[in-house]
Coordinates of N, CA, C and O in Angstrom, one line a residue:
M224 N -63.8 -65.3 49.8 CA -65.5 -65.6 49.9 C -66.4 -64.5 49.8 O -65.8 -63.3 49.6
G225 N -67.6 -64.8 49.8 CA -68.7 -63.8 49.4 C -68.9 -62.6 50.3 O -68.5 -63.1 51.2
G226 N -69.7 -61.7 49.9 CA -70.0 -60.6 50.8 C -70.9 -61.0 51.3 O -72.1 -60.1 51.6
C227 N -71.4 -62.2 52.2 CA -72.8 -62.5 52.7 C -72.5 -62.3 54.4 O -73.5 -62.3 55.0
G228 N -71.4 -61.4 54.7 CA -71.5 -61.2 56.3 C -71.5 -62.3 57.0 O -70.9 -63.4 57.0
I229 N -72.3 -62.4 58.0 CA -72.7 -63.5 59.3 C -72.8 -64.9 58.6 O -72.0 -65.8 59.0
I230 N -73.5 -64.8 57.7 CA -74.1 -66.0 57.0 C -73.3 -66.3 55.8 O -73.7 -66.9 54.9
C231 N -71.7 -66.2 56.0 CA -70.9 -66.1 54.7 C -70.9 -67.6 54.3 O -70.3 -68.0 53.2
C232 N -71.1 -68.5 55.4 CA -70.9 -70.1 54.8 C -72.0 -70.6 54.0 O -71.9 -71.2 53.4
L233 N -73.2 -69.8 53.9 CA -74.3 -70.0 52.8 C -73.9 -69.6 51.6 O -73.2 -68.4 51.5
P234 N -74.0 -70.2 50.2 CA -74.0 -69.6 49.1 C -74.6 -68.5 48.6 O -75.6 -68.3 49.2
K235 N -74.2 -67.7 47.8 CA -74.4 -66.2 47.4 C -75.7 -66.1 47.3 O -76.5 -65.1 47.5
C236 N -76.4 -67.1 46.4 CA -77.9 -67.1 46.0 C -78.9 -67.2 47.0 O -79.8 -66.5 47.0
I237 N -78.4 -67.8 48.3 CA -79.3 -68.2 49.4 C -79.1 -66.8 50.1 O -80.4 -66.4 50.5
C238 N -78.3 -65.8 50.1 CA -77.9 -64.5 50.8 C -79.0 -63.9 49.8 O -79.8 -63.2 50.5
K239 N -78.9 -63.8 48.8 CA -79.8 -62.9 47.7 C -81.4 -63.1 47.9 O -82.1 -62.6 47.9
L240 N -81.7 -64.6 48.0 CA -83.2 -65.1 48.3 C -83.6 -64.3 49.7 O -84.6 -64.1 49.8
I241 N -82.8 -64.7 51.0 CA -83.0 -64.3 52.0 C -83.4 -62.7 51.9 O -84.6 -62.1 52.4
F242 N -82.7 -61.9 51.2 CA -82.5 -60.3 51.1 C -83.7 -60.4 50.7 O -84.7 -59.3 50.8
S243 N -84.1 -60.8 49.0 CA -85.1 -60.2 48.6 C -86.5 -60.6 49.4 O -87.5 -59.9 49.2
V244 N -86.7 -62.2 50.4 CA -87.6 -62.2 51.0 C -88.1 -61.1 52.0 O -89.1 -60.6 52.2
I245 N -87.1 -61.0 52.7 CA -87.2 -59.7 53.6 C -87.7 -58.3 53.3 O -88.6 -57.8 53.7
A246 N -87.1 -57.8 51.9 CA -87.5 -56.8 51.5 C -88.9 -56.6 50.7 O -89.5 -56.0 51.0
S247 N -89.4 -57.9 50.6 CA -90.8 -58.0 50.1 C -91.7 -58.1 51.1 O -92.9 -57.6 50.9
V248 N -91.5 -58.9 52.3 CA -92.1 -58.7 53.3 C -92.5 -57.1 53.6 O -93.3 -56.6 54.3
I249 N -91.1 -56.4 54.0 CA -91.6 -55.1 54.5 C -92.2 -54.4 53.4 O -93.0 -53.3 53.7
A250 N -92.1 -54.5 51.9 CA -92.8 -53.9 51.0 C -94.3 -54.2 51.0 O -94.9 -53.0 51.3
F251 N -94.5 -55.3 51.5 CA -95.9 -55.6 51.7 C -96.5 -54.9 52.9 O -97.6 -54.5 52.7
L252 N -95.9 -55.2 54.1 CA -96.3 -54.6 55.2 C -96.7 -52.6 55.1 O -97.7 -52.2 55.4
G253 N -95.8 -52.2 54.2 CA -95.6 -50.7 53.7 C -97.0 -50.4 53.0 O -97.8 -49.6 53.2
I254 N -97.3 -51.4 52.2 CA -98.5 -51.0 51.1 C -99.5 -51.5 52.0 O -100.5 -50.9 51.9
L255 N -100.1 -52.7 52.8 CA -100.9 -52.8 53.7 C -101.2 -51.4 54.6 O -102.5 -51.4 54.7
A256 N -100.1 -51.1 55.3 CA -100.0 -50.0 55.9 C -100.8 -48.6 55.4 O -101.9 -48.0 55.8
L257 N -100.4 -48.7 54.3 CA -100.9 -47.5 53.3 C -102.7 -47.9 52.9 O -103.2 -46.7 53.2
I258 N -102.7 -49.0 52.8 CA -104.3 -49.4 52.3 C -105.1 -49.1 53.6 O -106.1 -48.4 53.4
I259 N -105.0 -49.4 54.9 CA -105.5 -49.4 55.9 C -105.7 -47.7 56.1 O -106.7 -47.3 56.8
W260 N -104.4 -46.8 56.2 CA -104.7 -45.4 56.4 C -105.6 -44.7 55.3 O -106.5 -44.2 55.6
L261 N -105.6 -45.5 53.9 CA -106.6 -44.7 53.1 C -108.1 -45.1 53.7 O -108.9 -44.2 52.9
I262 N -108.3 -46.6 54.0 CA -109.7 -46.8 54.2 C -110.1 -46.1 55.6 O -111.1 -45.6 55.7
L263 N -109.3 -45.8 56.6 CA -109.7 -45.4 57.8 C -109.8 -43.5 57.8 O -110.6 -43.1 58.5
R264 N -109.0 -43.1 57.2 CA -109.1 -41.7 57.2 C -110.2 -41.2 56.2 O -110.6 -41.7 55.3
P265 N -110.6 -40.3 56.4 CA -110.5 -39.5 58.0 C -111.3 -40.1 59.1 O -112.6 -40.4 58.5
I266 N -111.1 -40.0 60.4 CA -111.7 -40.8 61.4 C -112.3 -39.3 62.1 O -111.7 -38.6 62.6
D267 N -113.4 -39.1 61.7 CA -114.1 -38.2 62.2 C -114.5 -38.6 63.8 O -115.0 -39.4 64.2
P268 N -114.3 -37.4 64.5 CA -114.4 -37.6 65.9 C -115.7 -38.1 66.3 O -116.7 -37.3 65.6
L269 N -116.1 -38.6 67.2 CA -117.2 -39.0 67.9 C -117.9 -37.7 68.4 O -117.1 -36.8 69.0
Q270 N -119.3 -37.6 68.4 CA -119.8 -36.3 68.9 C -121.0 -36.9 70.1 O -121.6 -37.7 70.3
I271 N -120.4 -35.9 71.3 CA -121.4 -36.3 72.5 C -121.8 -35.0 73.1 O -121.4 -33.9 72.6
R272 N -123.1 -35.3 73.3 CA -124.1 -33.8 73.5 C -125.1 -34.4 74.6 O -125.5 -35.5 74.5
I273 N -125.1 -33.5 75.5 CA -126.3 -33.8 76.5 C -127.6 -32.7 76.2 O -127.5 -31.7 75.7
D274 N -128.6 -33.6 75.6 CA -129.7 -33.2 74.9 C -130.8 -32.5 76.0 O -131.4 -32.0 75.8
D275 N -130.7 -33.2 77.0 CA -131.7 -32.8 78.3 C -131.3 -33.4 79.5 O -130.7 -34.2 79.7
A276 N -131.4 -32.3 80.6 CA -131.3 -32.9 82.0 C -132.5 -32.3 82.8 O -133.1 -31.4 82.6
S277 N -132.8 -33.1 83.8 CA -134.0 -32.8 84.8 C -133.2 -33.0 86.0 O -132.8 -34.3 86.9
L278 N -133.1 -32.1 86.8 CA -132.9 -32.1 88.3 C -134.1 -31.6 89.2 O -134.6 -30.8 89.6
T279 N -134.8 -33.0 89.9 CA -136.0 -33.2 90.7 C -135.7 -32.6 92.2 O -136.3 -32.5 92.9
Q280 N -134.3 -33.2 92.6 CA -133.9 -32.7 93.9 C -132.6 -32.3 94.1 O -131.3 -32.8 93.6
F281 N -132.0 -31.4 94.5 CA -130.7 -30.8 94.5 C -130.6 -29.8 95.8 O -131.1 -28.7 95.7
N282 N -130.6 -30.1 97.1 CA -130.2 -29.7 98.2 C -128.9 -29.8 99.1 O -128.8 -31.1 99.1
V283 N -128.5 -28.6 99.9 CA -127.3 -29.1 100.5 C -127.8 -28.8 101.8 O -128.3 -28.0 102.4
T284 N -127.7 -29.8 103.2 CA -128.3 -29.4 104.2 C -127.3 -28.9 105.3 O -126.2 -28.5 104.7
D285 N -127.4 -28.6 106.3 CA -126.3 -27.3 107.2 C -125.0 -28.3 107.5 O -124.1 -27.8 107.7
N286 N -125.3 -29.8 107.7 CA -124.0 -30.7 107.8 C -123.4 -31.0 106.3 O -123.1 -32.0 106.6
N287 N -123.8 -30.2 105.4 CA -123.0 -30.7 104.0 C -123.5 -31.8 103.6 O -122.5 -32.5 102.9
I288 N -124.6 -32.5 103.7 CA -125.0 -33.6 102.9 C -125.6 -33.1 101.6 O -126.9 -32.3 101.8
L289 N -125.2 -33.7 100.5 CA -125.9 -32.7 99.2 C -126.8 -34.1 99.0 O -126.7 -35.4 98.8
R290 N -128.7 -33.8 98.6 CA -129.3 -34.7 98.2 C -129.8 -34.5 96.9 O -129.7 -33.5 96.8
Y291 N -129.5 -35.5 96.0 CA -129.6 -35.1 94.7 C -130.5 -36.2 93.8 O -130.6 -37.3 94.2
N292 N -131.3 -35.7 92.7 CA -131.9 -36.5 91.6 C -131.7 -36.2 90.3 O -132.5 -35.0 89.9
L293 N -130.6 -36.4 89.6 CA -130.5 -35.8 88.3 C -130.4 -37.0 87.3 O -130.0 -37.9 87.2
A294 N -131.4 -36.7 86.0 CA -131.4 -37.9 85.1 C -130.9 -36.8 83.8 O -131.5 -35.9 83.7
L295 N -130.1 -37.3 82.8 CA -129.4 -37.0 81.7 C -130.1 -37.7 80.1 O -130.2 -38.8 80.7
A296 N -130.3 -37.1 79.4 CA -130.2 -37.4 78.1 C -128.9 -37.4 77.1 O -128.4 -36.1 76.9
L297 N -128.0 -38.2 77.1 CA -126.7 -38.1 76.4 C -126.7 -38.8 74.9 O -127.3 -39.9 74.8
N298 N -126.6 -37.8 74.2 CA -126.5 -38.0 73.0 C -125.4 -38.7 72.1 O -124.5 -37.8 72.1
L299 N -125.0 -39.9 72.0 CA -123.7 -40.0 71.1 C -123.8 -40.5 69.8 O -124.8 -41.3 69.3
R300 N -123.2 -39.8 69.0 CA -123.2 -39.7 67.4 C -121.8 -40.3 67.0 O -120.5 -39.7 67.2
N301 N -122.0 -41.3 66.1 CA -120.7 -41.9 65.4 C -120.9 -41.4 63.7 O -122.1 -41.6 63.0
P302 N -120.1 -40.0 63.5 CA -120.4 -39.5 61.8 C -119.7 -40.4 61.1 O -119.9 -39.7 59.7
N303 N -119.2 -41.5 61.2 CA -118.0 -42.1 60.2 C -119.0 -43.0 59.5 O -120.0 -43.7 59.6
K304 N -118.9 -42.9 58.1 CA -119.4 -43.7 57.0 C -118.7 -45.5 57.2 O -119.5 -46.3 56.7
K305 N -117.6 -45.7 57.4 CA -116.8 -47.0 57.5 C -116.8 -47.4 58.6 O -116.1 -48.4 58.8
I306 N -116.7 -46.9 59.9 CA -116.2 -47.2 61.0 C -117.3 -47.4 61.9 O -118.3 -46.7 62.2
G307 N -117.6 -48.5 62.6 CA -118.4 -48.9 63.6 C -117.3 -48.6 65.2 O -116.3 -48.9 65.1
V308 N -118.4 -48.7 66.1 CA -118.1 -48.4 67.4 C -118.1 -49.1 68.4 O -119.8 -49.3 68.7
H309 N -117.6 -50.1 69.3 CA -117.7 -50.6 70.4 C -117.6 -50.0 71.4 O -116.5 -49.6 72.0
Y310 N -118.5 -49.6 72.4 CA -118.4 -48.8 73.5 C -118.4 -50.1 74.6 O -119.5 -50.5 75.2
D311 N -117.1 -50.5 74.9 CA -117.1 -51.7 75.9 C -117.1 -51.3 77.2 O -117.8 -52.1 77.7
Q312 N -117.0 -49.8 77.7 CA -116.9 -49.7 79.4 C -117.2 -48.2 78.6 O -116.7 -47.0 78.5
I313 N -118.3 -47.6 79.7 CA -118.9 -46.3 79.8 C -119.2 -45.9 81.3 O -120.2 -46.7 81.9
E314 N -118.1 -45.0 81.9 CA -118.3 -44.6 83.3 C -118.9 -43.1 83.0 O -117.9 -42.3 82.5
A315 N -119.9 -42.7 83.9 CA -120.3 -41.5 83.7 C -120.3 -41.1 85.4 O -120.9 -41.4 86.0
R316 N -119.6 -39.8 85.5 CA -119.0 -39.2 86.8 C -119.7 -37.9 86.8 O -119.5 -37.0 85.7
I317 N -120.3 -37.5 87.9 CA -121.1 -36.0 88.0 C -120.3 -35.0 89.0 O -119.7 -35.8 90.2
F318 N -120.3 -34.0 88.6 CA -119.4 -33.1 89.8 C -120.4 -31.9 90.1 O -120.9 -31.3 89.1
Y319 N -119.9 -31.4 91.2 CA -120.7 -29.9 91.7 C -119.4 -29.7 92.6 O -118.6 -30.1 93.2
S320 N -119.3 -28.2 91.9 CA -118.2 -27.4 92.6 C -116.8 -28.1 92.5 O -116.1 -28.1 93.7
G321 N -116.4 -28.3 91.5 CA -115.2 -29.4 91.3 C -114.9 -31.0 92.1 O -114.2 -31.2 92.1
Q322 N -116.3 -31.1 93.0 CA -116.2 -32.3 93.5 C -117.2 -33.4 93.2 O -118.2 -33.0 92.9
R323 N -116.5 -34.7 92.9 CA -117.3 -35.6 92.4 C -118.6 -36.3 93.3 O -118.0 -36.4 94.5
F324 N -119.6 -36.0 93.1 CA -120.6 -36.8 94.1 C -121.6 -38.0 93.6 O -122.1 -38.7 94.7
D325 N -121.2 -38.7 92.5 CA -121.6 -39.8 92.0 C -120.9 -40.3 90.5 O -120.6 -39.4 89.8
S326 N -121.3 -41.6 90.5 CA -121.0 -42.1 89.2 C -121.7 -43.4 88.8 O -122.2 -44.2 89.6
V327 N -122.2 -43.5 87.7 CA -122.4 -44.8 87.0 C -122.1 -45.2 86.0 O -121.5 -44.7 85.0
M328 N -122.3 -46.8 86.0 CA -121.6 -47.4 84.7 C -122.8 -47.6 83.7 O -123.9 -48.3 84.2
L329 N -122.5 -47.3 82.6 CA -123.8 -47.5 81.6 C -123.6 -48.7 80.7 O -122.5 -49.7 80.7
T330 N -124.4 -49.5 80.1 CA -124.6 -50.6 79.8 C -123.7 -50.7 78.3 O -124.1 -49.6 77.4
P331 N -122.7 -51.2 78.1 CA -121.9 -51.3 77.0 C -122.8 -51.6 75.7 O -123.8 -52.2 75.8
F332 N -122.4 -51.3 74.6 CA -123.2 -51.4 73.2 C -122.3 -51.0 72.0 O -121.1 -50.4 72.2
Y333 N -122.8 -51.6 70.7 CA -122.2 -51.4 69.4 C -123.3 -50.4 68.7 O -124.2 -50.2 68.9
Q334 N -122.1 -49.5 68.2 CA -123.0 -48.3 67.1 C -122.4 -48.1 66.0 O -121.2 -48.6 65.7
G335 N -123.4 -48.5 65.2 CA -123.0 -48.8 63.6 C -122.7 -47.2 63.0 O -122.3 -46.2 63.5
H336 N -122.3 -47.3 61.8 CA -122.0 -46.2 60.6 C -123.1 -45.2 60.8 O -124.2 -45.5 60.7
K337 N -122.4 -43.7 60.9 CA -123.5 -42.8 61.1 C -124.6 -43.2 61.8 O -126.1 -42.8 61.1
N338 N -124.5 -43.2 63.2 CA -125.7 -43.8 63.9 C -125.5 -42.8 65.3 O -124.7 -42.3 65.4
T339 N -126.7 -42.8 65.8 CA -126.9 -41.8 67.0 C -127.6 -42.9 68.0 O -128.6 -43.3 67.8
T340 N -126.9 -42.7 69.3 CA -127.7 -43.3 70.6 C -127.8 -42.5 71.5 O -126.9 -41.9 72.0
I341 N -129.0 -42.8 72.0 CA -129.0 -41.8 73.5 C -129.0 -42.8 74.7 O -129.7 -43.9 74.6
L342 N -128.1 -42.1 75.7 CA -128.3 -43.0 76.8 C -128.9 -42.0 78.0 O -128.7 -40.8 78.1
R343 N -129.3 -42.8 79.1 CA -130.0 -42.1 80.2 C -129.6 -42.4 81.3 O -130.6 -43.2 82.2
P344 N -128.4 -41.7 81.9 CA -127.9 -41.8 83.3 C -128.8 -41.5 84.1 O -129.0 -40.3 84.0
V345 N -129.0 -42.3 85.4 CA -129.6 -41.5 86.4 C -128.9 -41.2 87.6 O -128.1 -42.4 88.1
F346 N -128.7 -40.2 88.1 CA -127.7 -39.9 89.5 C -128.6 -39.5 90.4 O -129.2 -38.8 90.6
Q347 N -128.5 -40.5 91.6 CA -129.4 -40.2 92.8 C -129.0 -40.8 94.0 O -128.5 -41.7 94.0
G348 N -129.4 -39.9 95.3 CA -128.7 -40.4 96.3 C -128.0 -39.2 97.2 O -129.0 -38.4 97.0
Q349 N -127.4 -39.4 98.1 CA -127.0 -38.2 98.8 C -125.3 -38.6 99.3 O -125.0 -39.5 99.0
R350 N -124.7 -37.4 99.3 CA -123.2 -37.4 99.5 C -122.7 -36.4 100.2 O -123.4 -35.2 100.3
L351 N -121.8 -36.6 101.3 CA -121.1 -35.5 102.1 C -120.4 -34.6 101.0 O -119.4 -35.2 100.1
L352 N -120.3 -33.4 100.9 CA -119.6 -32.6 100.0 C -119.6 -31.4 100.7 O -120.3 -30.2 100.7
P353 N -118.4 -31.3 101.3 CA -117.8 -30.2 101.7 C -117.6 -28.8 101.3 O -117.2 -29.0 100.2
D354 N -117.7 -27.7 101.8 CA -117.6 -26.6 101.2 C -117.9 -26.1 100.0 O -117.4 -25.8 99.0
V355 N -119.3 -26.7 99.9 CA -120.2 -26.0 98.6 C -121.2 -25.0 99.0 O -122.0 -24.8 98.3
Q356 N -121.5 -25.0 100.4 CA -122.8 -23.8 100.7 C -122.9 -22.8 100.1 O -123.7 -22.3 99.6
G357 N -121.6 -22.0 99.9 CA -121.9 -20.8 99.4 C -122.1 -20.8 97.8 O -122.9 -19.8 97.3
E358 N -121.3 -21.8 97.2 CA -121.6 -21.8 95.6 C -123.0 -22.4 95.6 O -124.0 -21.9 94.7
Y359 N -123.5 -23.0 96.6 CA -125.1 -23.8 96.4 C -125.7 -22.7 96.4 O -127.0 -22.2 95.7
N360 N -125.7 -21.7 97.7 CA -126.7 -20.5 98.0 C -126.5 -19.4 96.5 O -127.6 -19.2 96.1
K361 N -125.4 -19.3 95.9 CA -125.7 -18.6 95.0 C -126.2 -19.0 93.3 O -127.0 -18.5 92.9
D362 N -126.2 -20.3 93.3 CA -126.7 -21.1 92.3 C -128.1 -21.2 92.7 O -129.1 -20.8 91.5
K363 N -128.6 -21.3 93.8 CA -129.8 -21.3 94.0 C -130.8 -19.9 93.8 O -131.8 -20.1 93.2
T364 N -129.8 -19.0 94.4 CA -130.3 -17.5 93.7 C -130.5 -17.5 92.5 O -131.8 -16.7 92.1
D365 N -129.5 -17.9 91.5 CA -129.5 -17.6 90.1 C -130.6 -18.6 89.3 O -131.2 -18.1 88.2
G366 N -131.0 -19.6 90.3 CA -131.8 -20.5 89.7 C -131.6 -21.7 88.7 O -132.6 -22.4 87.9
K367 N -130.2 -21.7 88.7 CA -129.6 -22.8 87.9 C -128.3 -23.4 88.3 O -127.7 -22.5 89.4
F368 N -128.2 -24.7 88.5 CA -126.9 -25.1 89.2 C -126.1 -25.7 88.2 O -126.2 -26.3 86.9
K369 N -124.7 -25.4 88.3 CA -123.7 -25.7 87.5 C -123.3 -27.1 87.8 O -122.6 -27.1 88.8
L370 N -123.4 -28.0 86.6 CA -122.7 -28.9 87.0 C -121.7 -29.4 85.7 O -121.6 -28.9 84.7
K371 N -121.1 -30.6 86.1 CA -120.2 -31.1 85.2 C -120.2 -32.7 85.0 O -120.5 -33.2 86.0
V372 N -120.3 -33.3 83.8 CA -120.4 -34.8 83.7 C -118.9 -35.1 83.0 O -118.9 -34.3 82.1
K373 N -118.4 -36.0 83.7 CA -117.1 -36.6 82.4 C -117.4 -38.0 82.4 O -118.2 -38.9 83.1
L374 N -117.2 -38.6 81.1 CA -117.6 -39.8 80.5 C -116.0 -40.7 80.4 O -115.1 -40.0 79.4
Y375 N -116.0 -41.6 81.0 CA -114.6 -42.3 81.0 C -115.1 -43.7 79.7 O -115.8 -44.4 80.3
L376 N -114.6 -43.6 78.8 CA -114.9 -44.8 77.5 C -113.8 -45.5 77.0 O -112.6 -44.9 77.3
K377 N -113.9 -46.8 77.0 CA -113.1 -47.8 76.7 C -113.9 -48.2 75.2 O -114.8 -48.8 75.2
L378 N -113.0 -47.9 73.9 CA -113.7 -48.1 72.7 C -112.7 -49.1 71.9 O -111.8 -49.2 72.3
R379 N -113.5 -49.7 71.0 CA -113.0 -50.5 69.9 C -113.5 -50.1 68.6 O -115.0 -49.9 68.7
F380 N -112.9 -49.7 67.6 CA -113.2 -49.5 66.3 C -113.6 -50.4 65.3 O -112.8 -51.7 65.4
K381 N -114.5 -50.8 64.5 CA -114.5 -52.0 63.8 C -114.9 -51.3 62.2 O -115.4 -50.5 61.7
V382 N -114.0 -52.2 61.3 CA -114.0 -51.8 60.2 C -114.1 -53.0 59.0 O -113.1 -53.9 59.3
G383 N -115.3 -53.5 58.6 CA -115.3 -54.6 58.1 C -115.4 -55.7 59.1 O -116.3 -55.7 60.1
F384 N -114.6 -56.6 58.9 CA -114.7 -57.8 60.6 C -113.5 -57.5 61.1 O -113.2 -57.9 62.3
V385 N -113.0 -56.4 60.9 CA -111.7 -55.9 61.9 C -112.0 -55.2 63.1 O -112.3 -54.1 62.8
N386 N -111.6 -55.4 64.1 CA -111.6 -54.8 65.6 C -110.2 -54.1 65.9 O -109.6 -55.0 66.2
F387 N -110.2 -52.8 66.3 CA -108.7 -52.4 67.0 C -109.4 -51.6 68.3 O -110.3 -50.6 67.7
A388 N -108.6 -51.6 69.0 CA -108.8 -50.8 70.4 C -108.6 -49.4 70.0 O -107.3 -49.1 69.3
A389 N -108.9 -48.6 70.8 CA -108.6 -46.9 70.5 C -107.0 -46.9 71.0 O -106.9 -47.3 72.5
L390 N -106.3 -46.2 70.7 CA -104.8 -46.1 71.2 C -104.8 -45.7 72.8 O -104.5 -45.8 73.8
K391 N -105.8 -44.5 72.9 CA -105.8 -43.7 73.9 C -107.5 -43.7 74.3 O -108.2 -43.2 73.7
P392 N -107.6 -44.5 75.6 CA -109.1 -44.2 75.8 C -109.4 -42.7 76.1 O -109.0 -42.0 76.8
P393 N -110.8 -42.3 75.2 CA -111.2 -41.0 75.1 C -111.7 -40.6 76.7 O -112.3 -41.7 77.4
R394 N -111.9 -39.4 76.9 CA -112.8 -39.0 78.0 C -113.7 -37.5 77.1 O -112.9 -36.6 76.7
A395 N -114.6 -37.6 77.9 CA -115.4 -36.6 77.3 C -115.6 -35.8 78.9 O -115.9 -36.3 79.7
K396 N -115.9 -34.3 78.5 CA -116.3 -33.4 79.5 C -117.4 -32.6 79.2 O -117.1 -32.1 78.0
C397 N -118.5 -32.5 80.0 CA -119.5 -31.6 79.6 C -120.0 -30.7 80.5 O -120.5 -31.2 81.6
T398 N -119.8 -29.2 80.6 CA -120.3 -28.5 81.7 C -121.6 -28.2 81.3 O -121.7 -27.4 80.1
F399 N -122.5 -28.3 82.0 CA -123.9 -27.5 82.0 C -124.6 -26.9 83.2 O -123.7 -26.9 84.1
E400 N -125.7 -26.1 82.9 CA -126.5 -25.8 83.9 C -127.9 -26.1 83.9 O -128.3 -26.3 82.6
V401 N -128.3 -26.4 84.9 CA -129.9 -27.0 84.8 C -130.5 -26.5 86.1 O -130.1 -26.3 87.0
P402 N -131.9 -25.9 86.0 CA -132.8 -25.5 86.7 C -133.0 -26.5 87.8 O -133.6 -27.6 87.2
L403 N -133.5 -26.3 88.9 CA -134.3 -27.1 89.7 C -135.7 -27.4 89.8 O -136.3 -26.5 89.4
G404 N -136.2 -28.5 89.3 CA -137.7 -28.7 88.9 C -137.8 -28.7 87.7 O -137.0 -28.9 86.8
S405 N -139.1 -28.5 87.0 CA -139.3 -28.5 85.7 C -140.0 -27.3 84.9 O -141.0 -27.3 84.5
N406 N -139.9 -26.3 85.2 CA -140.3 -24.8 85.0 C -139.8 -24.9 83.6 O -138.9 -24.7 83.2
P407 N -141.1 -24.8 82.6 CA -140.3 -25.0 81.1 C -140.1 -23.3 80.9 O -139.3 -23.2 79.9
A408 N -140.1 -22.4 81.7 CA -139.5 -21.0 81.3 C -138.1 -21.0 81.5 O -137.0 -20.1 80.9
T409 N -137.6 -21.9 82.5 CA -136.2 -22.0 82.8 C -135.6 -23.3 81.9 O -134.8 -24.0 82.8
G410 N -135.9 -23.7 80.9 CA -135.7 -25.2 80.2 C -134.2 -25.5 80.1 O -133.0 -24.5 80.4
F411 N -133.9 -26.5 79.6 CA -132.3 -26.8 79.4 C -132.0 -26.6 77.9 O -132.7 -26.9 77.1
T412 N -130.6 -26.2 78.1 CA -130.2 -25.8 76.7 C -129.3 -26.8 76.2 O -128.1 -27.2 77.3
P413 N -129.3 -27.5 75.2 CA -128.4 -28.3 75.1 C -126.9 -28.1 75.1 O -126.7 -27.1 74.6
K414 N -125.9 -29.1 75.3 CA -124.5 -28.8 75.4 C -123.7 -29.8 74.6 O -123.9 -30.8 75.2
Y415 N -122.6 -29.3 73.7 CA -121.8 -30.5 73.1 C -120.8 -30.7 74.3 O -120.2 -30.0 75.3
C416 N -120.2 -31.8 74.3 CA -118.9 -32.2 75.3 C -117.8 -32.1 74.5 O -117.7 -32.1 73.3
T417 N -116.6 -31.7 75.3 CA -115.3 -32.0 74.7 C -114.7 -33.1 74.8 O -114.9 -33.5 75.8
L418 N -114.1 -33.5 73.6 CA -113.2 -34.8 73.8 C -111.9 -34.7 74.0 O -111.2 -33.8 73.5

């Protein structure tokens, strides 16, 4: 009998045909993966920056209630020449003294190649925030409040007509200082976020 292994009942030429078809499919998939890699590389990382912040209310009462009104201008930049980005979900969470005090869902959108989009989340309300009175008093004396915004993103990338999801949903963190009120002498310094 021939050396066809498990399928020894088949003639030798059918074994060779099956082997060559499998080898051709593997070679084709390898070449396709190489072409996709060459098209997509390098994928420049998205750039996220806080361009502006306006804090018109930020006070902590004696019973640890934080009352706040914060508006941000978030600058999202896609620096890639061949890749578009679908922002399917964007959640912005705001923190003070390590504690989250609000979150907002932003409107999903598509961002084309080498494009910039400005998002304007607003955080407004009140929240029980224990153990922040000491840091609040210090920041109030300094004239600026140290805040952090975290963005939780669900993305899909688009190349031509093909869409593919990000393997790991990215998160961005931005730590910034913002003065209370709109005093031009203590204006806001733009801050880049880390992904």
